[in-house]
Coordinates of C-alpha atoms and ligand atoms in Angstrom, one line a residue:
M1 CA 147.1 131.8 168.6
D2 CA 146.3 134.9 166.7
A3 CA 147.0 138.4 168.0
H4 CA 143.4 138.6 169.1
E5 CA 143.6 135.5 171.3
I6 CA 146.9 136.5 172.8
K7 CA 145.4 139.9 173.8
A8 CA 142.4 138.2 175.3
A9 CA 144.6 135.8 177.3
V10 CA 146.8 138.6 178.6
A11 CA 143.7 140.6 179.7
H12 CA 142.4 137.6 181.5
Q13 CA 145.7 137.1 183.3
D14 CA 145.8 140.7 184.4
A15 CA 142.3 140.5 185.7
T16 CA 143.1 137.4 187.7
R17 CA 146.2 139.0 189.2
A18 CA 144.3 142.2 190.0
L19 CA 141.7 140.0 191.7
T20 CA 144.2 138.1 193.9
E21 CA 146.2 141.2 194.8
A22 CA 143.2 143.4 195.7
P23 CA 142.4 143.3 199.4
F24 CA 139.6 140.9 200.0
V25 CA 136.4 142.5 201.3
N26 CA 134.1 140.0 202.9
L27 CA 130.7 141.4 202.2
A28 CA 129.0 138.4 203.9
D29 CA 130.2 139.3 207.3
P30 CA 127.5 141.2 209.1
A31 CA 130.0 142.7 211.5
R32 CA 131.5 144.6 208.6
A33 CA 128.3 145.8 207.0
L34 CA 128.6 149.3 205.5
G35 CA 126.0 152.0 205.4
P36 CA 125.0 154.0 202.3
D37 CA 127.8 156.5 203.2
G38 CA 130.5 153.9 202.9
K39 CA 131.1 153.9 206.7
L40 CA 130.2 151.2 209.1
A41 CA 126.4 150.7 209.1
V42 CA 124.5 152.2 212.0
S43 CA 120.8 151.7 212.9
R44 CA 118.1 154.3 213.1
R45 CA 118.2 157.0 215.8
A46 CA 114.9 158.6 217.0
P47 CA 114.8 162.3 216.0
I48 CA 114.9 163.6 219.6
W49 CA 118.5 162.3 219.9
E50 CA 119.6 163.4 216.4
D51 CA 122.0 166.0 217.8
V52 CA 123.7 163.8 220.4
P53 CA 127.4 163.5 219.4
D54 CA 128.4 160.0 218.3
A55 CA 130.9 159.7 221.1
Q56 CA 128.1 160.0 223.7
W57 CA 125.6 157.9 221.8
N58 CA 128.1 155.1 221.6
D59 CA 129.0 155.3 225.2
W60 CA 127.2 152.6 227.2
R61 CA 127.2 154.8 230.3
W62 CA 125.4 157.6 228.4
Q63 CA 122.9 155.1 227.1
L64 CA 122.1 153.7 230.6
S65 CA 121.8 157.1 232.2
H66 CA 119.5 158.4 229.4
R67 CA 117.0 155.6 229.5
V68 CA 113.3 156.6 229.0
N69 CA 110.6 155.5 231.4
D70 CA 107.7 157.8 231.6
L71 CA 104.7 158.5 229.5
D72 CA 105.6 162.0 228.5
E73 CA 109.0 161.1 227.4
I74 CA 107.9 158.1 225.4
E75 CA 105.2 160.0 223.8
K76 CA 107.9 162.2 222.2
I77 CA 109.3 159.2 220.5
L78 CA 106.4 157.0 219.7
E79 CA 102.8 157.6 218.7
L80 CA 101.2 155.9 221.6
T81 CA 97.8 154.1 221.6
D82 CA 95.3 154.5 224.4
E83 CA 96.1 151.0 225.6
E84 CA 99.8 151.8 225.8
R85 CA 99.0 155.0 227.7
A86 CA 96.9 152.9 230.1
G87 CA 99.8 150.5 230.5
L88 CA 102.4 153.3 231.1
S89 CA 100.2 155.0 233.7
A90 CA 99.2 151.8 235.6
P91 CA 100.2 152.1 239.2
G92 CA 102.5 149.3 240.5
K93 CA 103.4 148.2 237.0
F94 CA 106.6 146.2 236.3
R95 CA 109.5 148.6 235.7
V96 CA 109.8 150.4 232.4
D97 CA 113.2 151.7 231.3
I98 CA 114.4 151.6 227.7
T99 CA 117.8 152.5 226.3
P100 CA 117.7 155.3 223.6
Y101 CA 119.4 152.9 221.3
F102 CA 116.7 150.2 221.7
I103 CA 113.6 152.4 221.6
S104 CA 115.0 154.0 218.4
L105 CA 114.6 150.7 216.6
I106 CA 110.8 150.8 217.0
D107 CA 108.7 152.1 214.2
P108 CA 107.0 155.0 215.9
K109 CA 103.8 154.6 213.9
D110 CA 103.3 150.8 214.2
P111 CA 101.5 149.7 217.4
S112 CA 102.3 146.1 216.6
D113 CA 106.1 146.6 216.1
P114 CA 107.7 143.5 217.6
I115 CA 110.3 145.4 219.6
R116 CA 107.7 147.8 220.9
R117 CA 105.5 144.9 222.2
Q118 CA 108.4 143.6 224.2
V119 CA 109.1 146.8 226.1
I120 CA 106.1 149.1 226.0
P121 CA 103.4 147.9 228.5
L122 CA 99.8 147.5 227.5
G123 CA 96.8 148.0 229.9
R124 CA 96.1 144.3 229.4
E125 CA 99.3 143.5 231.2
Q126 CA 97.5 144.0 234.5
Q127 CA 95.0 141.2 233.8
A128 CA 95.4 138.0 235.9
F129 CA 94.9 134.6 234.2
T130 CA 94.3 131.1 235.4
A131 CA 97.4 129.3 236.6
M132 CA 99.2 132.6 237.0
M133 CA 101.9 132.6 239.6
E134 CA 104.3 135.1 241.1
D135 CA 107.3 132.7 241.1
S136 CA 106.1 130.2 238.6
L137 CA 109.4 128.3 238.5
A138 CA 109.6 128.1 242.4
E139 CA 113.1 129.7 242.3
D140 CA 112.8 131.1 245.8
R141 CA 112.1 127.6 247.2
H142 CA 115.1 126.2 245.4
S143 CA 117.6 128.8 246.7
P144 CA 119.9 127.7 249.5
V145 CA 121.2 131.2 249.8
P146 CA 119.6 134.4 248.4
G147 CA 119.9 134.6 244.6
L148 CA 121.4 131.1 244.1
V149 CA 119.0 128.6 242.5
H150 CA 120.2 125.1 242.9
R151 CA 117.7 123.0 241.0
Y152 CA 119.8 120.6 238.9
P153 CA 122.4 118.3 240.4
D154 CA 125.5 119.7 238.7
R155 CA 124.7 123.3 237.9
V156 CA 123.3 126.5 239.5
L157 CA 121.8 129.7 238.5
M158 CA 123.5 132.6 240.2
L159 CA 121.5 135.9 240.3
V160 CA 124.0 138.6 240.8
T161 CA 121.8 141.7 240.3
T162 CA 118.1 142.6 239.8
Q163 CA 119.0 145.3 237.3
C164 CA 118.7 145.1 233.5
A165 CA 119.6 147.4 230.6
S166 CA 115.9 147.6 229.7
Y167 CA 112.9 145.6 231.0
C168 CA 110.9 142.9 229.1
R169 CA 107.2 142.9 229.8
Y170 CA 107.0 139.1 230.0
C171 CA 110.0 138.7 232.4
T172 CA 110.0 135.5 234.3
R173 CA 111.6 137.1 237.3
S174 CA 109.4 140.3 237.4
R175 CA 108.8 139.5 241.1
I176 CA 112.4 140.8 241.9
V177 CA 113.8 142.2 238.6
G178 CA 114.0 146.0 238.3
D179 CA 113.4 146.5 242.0
P180 CA 116.4 148.2 243.5
T181 CA 115.3 147.4 247.0
Q182 CA 115.6 143.7 246.3
N183 CA 119.1 143.9 244.7
F184 CA 122.0 141.6 245.4
N185 CA 125.2 143.1 246.6
R186 CA 128.7 142.0 247.6
R187 CA 127.4 140.4 250.8
E188 CA 125.0 138.1 248.8
H189 CA 127.7 137.4 246.2
E190 CA 130.1 136.3 249.0
A191 CA 127.4 134.0 250.5
Q192 CA 126.7 132.5 247.0
L193 CA 130.4 131.9 246.5
E194 CA 130.7 130.4 249.9
Y195 CA 127.9 127.9 249.1
L196 CA 129.6 127.0 245.9
R197 CA 133.0 126.4 247.6
R198 CA 131.2 124.0 249.9
T199 CA 129.3 122.2 247.1
P200 CA 131.6 120.2 244.9
Q201 CA 129.0 118.7 242.7
V202 CA 128.5 122.0 241.0
R203 CA 130.5 122.1 237.8
D204 CA 128.6 124.7 235.9
V205 CA 127.5 128.2 237.0
L206 CA 125.1 130.3 235.1
I207 CA 125.4 134.0 235.9
S208 CA 122.1 135.8 235.4
G209 CA 119.7 138.2 237.2
G210 CA 118.7 140.7 236.1
D211 CA 121.7 141.1 234.0
G212 CA 125.2 140.7 235.3
L213 CA 126.7 142.8 232.4
T214 CA 124.9 145.9 233.9
L215 CA 127.1 145.7 237.0
A216 CA 130.1 147.9 237.5
P217 CA 132.9 146.3 235.5
K218 CA 135.1 145.8 238.6
L219 CA 132.3 144.2 240.6
F220 CA 131.5 141.8 237.7
E221 CA 135.1 140.8 237.4
S222 CA 135.3 140.1 241.1
I223 CA 132.5 137.6 240.7
L224 CA 134.1 135.9 237.7
R225 CA 137.3 135.7 239.7
G226 CA 135.6 134.4 242.8
L227 CA 134.1 131.6 240.7
R228 CA 137.3 130.8 238.9
E229 CA 139.1 130.3 242.2
I230 CA 136.8 127.4 243.0
P231 CA 138.5 124.3 241.5
H232 CA 135.5 122.2 240.8
I233 CA 133.7 124.8 238.7
E234 CA 134.4 123.8 235.1
I235 CA 132.3 126.2 233.0
I236 CA 130.9 129.6 233.7
R237 CA 128.0 130.9 231.6
I238 CA 126.6 134.4 231.3
G239 CA 122.9 134.9 230.4
S240 CA 122.6 138.4 229.2
R241 CA 120.4 140.7 227.2
V242 CA 122.8 143.6 227.3
P243 CA 124.1 142.9 223.8
V244 CA 120.5 143.3 222.6
F245 CA 119.5 146.4 224.6
L246 CA 123.0 148.0 224.8
P247 CA 125.5 146.6 222.4
Q248 CA 127.8 149.5 223.2
R249 CA 128.6 147.8 226.4
I250 CA 130.5 145.1 224.6
D251 CA 133.7 147.0 224.3
D252 CA 137.3 145.9 224.1
E253 CA 137.8 146.5 227.8
L254 CA 135.0 144.1 228.7
C255 CA 136.3 141.5 226.3
E256 CA 139.8 141.6 227.8
V257 CA 138.3 140.9 231.2
L258 CA 136.1 138.0 229.9
E259 CA 139.0 136.4 228.1
K260 CA 140.8 135.9 231.4
Y261 CA 138.1 133.6 232.8
H262 CA 137.7 130.9 230.2
P263 CA 136.0 128.4 229.7
L264 CA 133.2 131.0 229.5
W265 CA 130.1 130.7 227.5
I266 CA 127.4 133.3 226.8
N267 CA 123.7 133.0 226.0
L268 CA 121.9 136.1 224.6
H269 CA 118.2 136.7 224.2
F270 CA 116.9 137.7 220.8
N271 CA 113.2 137.3 219.9
H272 CA 112.9 138.9 216.5
P273 CA 115.2 139.6 213.5
N274 CA 114.7 143.4 213.9
E275 CA 116.8 143.2 217.1
I276 CA 119.9 142.1 215.2
T277 CA 121.3 145.4 214.1
P278 CA 124.8 146.3 212.7
E279 CA 125.7 147.4 216.3
V280 CA 124.7 144.0 217.6
S281 CA 126.7 142.2 214.9
R282 CA 129.8 144.1 215.8
A283 CA 129.3 143.4 219.6
V284 CA 128.7 139.7 218.9
D285 CA 131.8 139.6 216.7
K286 CA 133.9 141.0 219.6
L287 CA 132.5 138.3 221.9
A288 CA 133.2 135.6 219.4
K289 CA 136.8 136.9 218.9
A290 CA 137.2 136.8 222.7
G291 CA 136.5 133.1 222.4
L292 CA 133.1 132.8 223.9
P293 CA 130.7 130.4 222.2
I294 CA 127.5 132.4 221.8
G295 CA 124.0 130.9 222.1
N296 CA 120.5 132.4 222.0
Q297 CA 117.4 131.8 224.1
S298 CA 114.1 133.1 222.6
V299 CA 110.7 133.3 224.3
L300 CA 107.7 132.4 222.1
L301 CA 105.5 135.5 222.4
A302 CA 102.1 136.1 220.8
G303 CA 102.3 139.2 218.6
V304 CA 106.1 139.2 218.5
N305 CA 107.4 135.9 217.0
D306 CA 104.6 133.4 217.0
C307 CA 105.1 132.7 213.3
V308 CA 107.2 130.1 211.6
H309 CA 108.5 132.5 209.0
I310 CA 109.6 135.1 211.6
Q311 CA 111.3 132.3 213.6
R312 CA 113.0 131.0 210.5
A313 CA 114.3 134.5 209.6
L314 CA 115.5 134.9 213.2
V315 CA 117.5 131.7 213.4
H316 CA 119.0 132.4 210.0
K317 CA 120.1 135.8 211.1
L318 CA 121.5 134.3 214.3
V319 CA 123.6 131.7 212.6
A320 CA 124.9 134.3 210.1
N321 CA 126.1 136.2 213.2
R322 CA 127.7 133.0 214.6
I323 CA 125.0 132.7 217.3
R324 CA 123.7 129.2 217.9
P325 CA 120.0 129.0 218.7
Y326 CA 119.9 127.2 222.1
Y327 CA 116.3 127.2 223.5
L328 CA 112.9 128.4 222.4
Y329 CA 111.0 128.8 225.6
Q330 CA 107.3 128.5 226.1
C331 CA 106.1 131.7 227.8
D332 CA 106.0 131.2 231.6
L333 CA 102.9 131.5 233.7
V334 CA 104.0 134.7 235.2
E335 CA 102.2 137.9 236.0
G336 CA 102.0 140.3 233.1
S337 CA 102.5 137.7 230.4
G338 CA 98.9 136.6 229.9
H339 CA 98.5 138.3 226.5
F340 CA 101.8 137.0 225.3
R341 CA 100.9 133.3 225.8
T342 CA 100.5 130.9 222.9
P343 CA 99.3 127.3 222.8
V344 CA 102.0 124.6 222.9
G345 CA 100.9 123.5 219.4
K346 CA 102.2 126.9 218.0
G347 CA 105.7 126.0 219.3
L348 CA 105.5 122.5 217.8
E349 CA 104.4 124.0 214.5
I350 CA 107.4 126.3 214.5
M351 CA 109.8 123.4 215.4
E352 CA 108.3 121.4 212.5
G353 CA 108.8 124.3 210.2
L354 CA 112.5 124.4 211.1
R355 CA 113.8 120.9 211.6
G356 CA 114.9 119.5 208.2
H357 CA 113.8 122.7 206.4
T358 CA 117.0 124.4 207.5
S359 CA 120.5 123.7 209.0
G360 CA 120.5 121.7 212.2
Y361 CA 122.6 124.5 213.7
A362 CA 119.7 126.9 213.3
V363 CA 117.2 124.7 215.2
P364 CA 116.8 125.4 218.9
T365 CA 115.3 123.0 221.5
Y366 CA 111.7 123.9 222.3
V367 CA 111.3 123.8 226.1
I368 CA 108.7 124.5 228.8
D369 CA 110.2 125.6 232.1
A370 CA 108.2 123.4 234.4
P371 CA 105.6 125.2 236.5
G372 CA 106.5 124.5 240.1
G373 CA 110.2 124.2 239.4
G374 CA 111.1 120.9 237.7
G375 CA 113.5 122.5 235.3
K376 CA 113.4 122.8 231.5
I377 CA 111.4 120.1 229.8
P378 CA 111.8 119.6 226.1
V379 CA 108.5 119.4 224.2
M380 CA 109.1 116.0 222.6
P381 CA 108.2 112.3 223.1
N382 CA 109.2 110.8 226.4
Y383 CA 108.8 114.2 228.1
L384 CA 105.4 115.2 226.6
I385 CA 103.2 112.7 228.3
S386 CA 99.8 113.8 227.3
Y387 CA 97.7 116.8 226.2
S388 CA 94.2 118.0 225.9
D389 CA 92.8 121.3 224.6
H390 CA 93.6 123.1 227.8
K391 CA 96.5 121.3 229.5
V392 CA 99.8 119.7 228.7
V393 CA 101.2 117.0 230.9
L394 CA 105.0 116.7 231.1
R395 CA 107.7 114.9 232.9
N396 CA 111.2 116.1 233.7
Y397 CA 114.5 114.3 233.7
E398 CA 113.9 113.0 237.3
G399 CA 110.4 111.7 236.7
Y400 CA 108.7 114.7 238.2
I401 CA 105.3 115.3 236.5
T402 CA 103.9 118.7 236.0
T403 CA 101.2 120.4 233.9
Y404 CA 101.3 123.5 231.8
E405 CA 97.9 125.2 231.5
E406 CA 97.3 126.4 227.9
P407 CA 96.0 130.0 227.4
P408 CA 92.2 130.1 227.4
S409 CA 92.2 132.3 224.3
Y410 CA 94.8 132.9 221.6
Q411 CA 94.6 135.1 218.6
A412 CA 97.0 133.8 215.9
H413 CA 98.8 136.6 214.1
D414 CA 97.4 138.0 210.9
K415 CA 99.2 136.4 208.1
T416 CA 98.0 138.9 205.5
S417 CA 99.8 141.7 207.3
C418 CA 102.9 139.8 208.3
A419 CA 105.7 140.7 206.0
Y420 CA 107.5 137.4 206.8
C421 CA 104.5 135.3 205.8
Q422 CA 104.3 137.2 202.5
H423 CA 107.8 136.3 201.7
E424 CA 107.7 132.6 202.5
R425 CA 110.0 130.4 200.5
P426 CA 108.7 126.9 200.2
E427 CA 111.4 124.5 199.0
P428 CA 111.3 124.0 195.2
G429 CA 109.1 121.2 194.0
K430 CA 107.8 120.5 197.5
T431 CA 104.7 121.4 199.3
C432 CA 105.7 122.5 202.8
V433 CA 104.6 120.2 205.6
L434 CA 102.9 123.3 207.1
G435 CA 100.5 123.1 204.2
L436 CA 98.6 120.5 206.2
L437 CA 98.6 122.4 209.5
E438 CA 97.7 125.7 207.9
G439 CA 95.7 124.9 204.8
E440 CA 92.5 123.2 203.7
R441 CA 94.1 120.1 202.4
M442 CA 93.8 116.8 204.2
W443 CA 96.8 114.9 202.8
I444 CA 99.9 115.5 200.7
E445 CA 101.7 112.9 198.8
P446 CA 105.4 113.3 198.2
Q447 CA 106.3 114.0 194.6
D448 CA 106.6 110.9 192.4
F449 CA 104.6 108.9 195.0
R450 CA 101.9 108.2 192.4
E451 CA 104.2 107.2 189.6
T452 CA 105.7 104.3 191.6
H453 CA 102.3 103.9 193.2
A454 CA 101.2 103.7 196.8
R455 CA 103.9 101.8 198.6
G456 CA 105.5 101.6 195.2
N457 CA 108.8 102.6 196.5
I458 CA 108.9 99.6 198.7
E459 CA 107.9 97.4 195.8
A460 CA 110.6 98.9 193.6
H461 CA 113.1 98.3 196.3
R462 CA 112.2 94.6 196.7
L463 CA 112.4 94.0 193.0
Q464 CA 116.1 94.9 193.1
D465 CA 116.9 92.0 195.3
P466 CA 113.9 89.8 196.3
S467 CA 116.0 87.6 198.6
K468 CA 116.5 90.5 201.0
W469 CA 112.7 90.8 201.4
V470 CA 111.8 87.3 202.6
P471 CA 109.6 88.0 205.5
F472 CA 110.6 86.6 208.9
G473 CA 110.0 87.3 212.6
V474 CA 106.8 89.1 213.5
G475 CA 103.8 87.5 212.0
A476 CA 105.6 84.6 210.2
I477 CA 103.3 81.6 210.0
E478 CA 104.6 78.8 212.1
G479 CA 106.0 75.9 210.1
S480 CA 106.2 77.9 206.9
S481 CA 109.4 79.1 205.6
G482 CA 108.1 82.5 205.4
G483 CA 105.9 82.2 202.3
T484 CA 106.5 83.3 198.8
L485 CA 107.2 86.9 198.1
R486 CA 104.8 88.4 195.7
V487 CA 106.9 89.9 193.0
L488 CA 105.3 92.5 190.8
E489 CA 105.9 92.2 187.2
A490 CA 107.3 95.4 185.8
G491 CA 104.5 97.5 184.6
A492 CA 101.8 95.5 186.4
E493 CA 99.1 97.7 188.0
P494 CA 98.9 97.1 191.8
P495 CA 95.4 97.4 193.2
E496 CA 94.0 100.9 193.6
Y497 CA 93.4 101.9 197.2
G498 CA 92.0 105.2 198.1
P499 CA 93.5 107.0 201.2
G500 CA 92.6 105.0 204.3
E501 CA 91.2 102.1 202.3
E502 CA 94.1 99.8 202.3
P503 CA 93.1 96.4 203.8
R504 CA 94.3 96.3 207.4
P505 CA 95.9 93.1 208.6
R506 CA 94.0 91.2 211.2
E507 CA 95.5 90.4 214.5
G508 CA 98.4 88.0 214.1
E509 CA 98.7 88.7 210.5
P510 CA 101.9 90.2 209.1
T511 CA 101.7 93.8 208.0
G512 CA 102.4 94.2 204.4
S513 CA 104.3 97.4 204.4
A514 CA 106.8 96.6 207.2
H515 CA 107.6 92.9 206.6
G516 CA 106.6 92.0 203.1
E517 CA 103.4 90.2 202.2
L518 CA 102.7 86.5 202.7
L519 CA 100.2 85.2 200.2
Ligands
LIG601 C1 118.1 127.3 233.0 C2 118.6 126.9 234.3 C3 119.8 126.2 234.3 C4 120.6 125.8 233.1 O1 119.9 124.9 232.4 P1 120.5 124.2 231.0 O2 119.4 123.4 230.5 O3 121.7 123.5 231.4 O4 120.9 125.4 230.1 C5 120.3 125.9 235.6 N1 119.6 126.2 236.7 C6 118.5 126.9 236.7 C7 117.8 127.1 237.9 C8 117.9 127.2 235.4 O5 116.7 127.9 235.4
LIG602 S1 116.6 141.1 230.3 FE1 116.0 139.1 231.2 S2 115.9 139.4 233.4 FE2 115.9 141.5 232.4 S3 113.8 142.0 232.2 FE3 114.4 141.0 230.3 S4 113.8 138.8 230.6 FE4 113.9 139.8 232.6

C-alpha cells in the first residue's frame, strides 16, 4: 500500500464510522415528513384562517366548532360555480358542514377538485334516478333495536351517533346522518348493549354511525367498555372518517383510551390521494402505534376516483402509511348519489389494473352492498351471476339473489386533463392489459410469443420431456394407448394460424392445447 492508498482507506473508514454513528433519519416514513422550513410538514390553510394560532388550528374542538356550512362563508374560501351555488341553496339538502382543515385542502379555483366534489353539493344532487331508494341497504328493517343492524350471523353494525366531522354528499345513511333529531343517545346505546348481551352468536361489533369518534371522549369510552364487558364479543371495529376530516382528533389521550380495549381494529375512508396529508400520516402513525390494524374503505365515485391511475396512486399512498385497502365499494343507490354512479365495468377495470400490477397488500376487494340488504357481495365469479348493459345480477353468501341497476348515463373522466393519467407508468417491456380495454387494439401477444410461436411455449415444454406429455383422460381414443406425440423438430416451422383461425377440435376430439395432440 502506498501512502495514497492508506489515506484513501482511512478516509473510507472514517466515512463509514460517521455514517453508523449519525442518528438515522428515516426519510421514507410519511409520519416524519418535513416541510420546506425543516419543521414537521403541514398542509395548506385557506387564507381566511391564516392568522389562527397553531394551538387553536390543531385543536380538534376548535376545528369542529368552526366548521363551515353556508353559501356566504364557503364563497369566501372557494370560487363557487353556479351549480354549486344552486346545491348550497337547495332547501332540504343533506347537511353541509366542513372542517376548516378539510376545506383548506381544496383548490379554490378548480371546480373538479376531488375533495371538493365529495363535500360541496351540486344542484344535480337533488335529481332522482331509477332504482333510487332512501334506505337502499334495508338497514332499518334489519335493526332489532334502533341503530343496531344485525344482518350477518356473527357480526353487527352498531350506529352510535348520526353526527360526523364533515358530511359526504354520497353518504349511504343520509336518511339519518347529520340529523340531530334522529341522534342515538345513552338510552339507545344501553338497548344496543342489552341486545348484544343476549345474543351470543355475535363475535364482532362494528361501531359506526355517523362517526363514533365525534362523540364526547367519555361517552365513546363508555361504549367500548360496555362492549368489552360482554364475554362473547371477540373483536371490536371502528369505522371512521374522523382521521380524514379531522386528523387532530387522533391525539395521545384518545390512543391511550383505545389501547385499553384491544382487540380493536379500525377502518378509515379515503377516496383520493389528496386526502392523505402529513397531518393524516401522523394521526395514522399514532393509531398504528396504539396497536390498531388500519384498513381503508373507498367508494368508487365518478369525478373523484373513477380512474385506474388515481386508484393506484391512492392504494400506494395507503400502504406507505401502513393502511391496508379493505373494500372498494360500488356507489349505493341512495338519494343524492346519482351523479357519482359508475358502471360496474369501471370497478372491474380498476381491479384488473391493480391485481398483479402491484402488491397484493394494495389491492382491495371490490364489493356491491346488495340493494335490499343482502350484505356486501364481491364482484367476482360465483357471486356475479349475470349482467346486461343495464343490470347486474348478484348472489350473496346465503344464496339471496339481487340486482344492481347500472347508471343510465355515465361520463368517463377526461384522461387528457387527469394528471394521474398523464403520469401512467406501464411496466417495462409490457403493454398494460388496460391497453385492450382502453385502446384501439384488438389483441396483444405477450413478448416473445411469436419467437417460440403460437402455443410455442407448450411445444418447447414438451420437447424437454416428451414422456410427460403423453395424452390421457379426456378425449383419448378407446383402445389406443393414447397415440403418438407429435414432436417438433428443432427449428421446424409449425403451421401459421391467424388469430381465431386455429382448427377447433370436433366434439369428442381432444383439444390440442390442453392435452397434447393425437395424430
Ligand atoms: C359492512 C357491514 C358489516 C361488516 O362486514 P364485513 O364484510 O365483515 O366487513 C357488518 N354488518 C353490516 C350491517 C354491514 O353493513
Ligand atoms: S363520514 Fe361516513 S357516515 Fe359520515 S357522511 Fe361521510 S359517508 Fe356518511
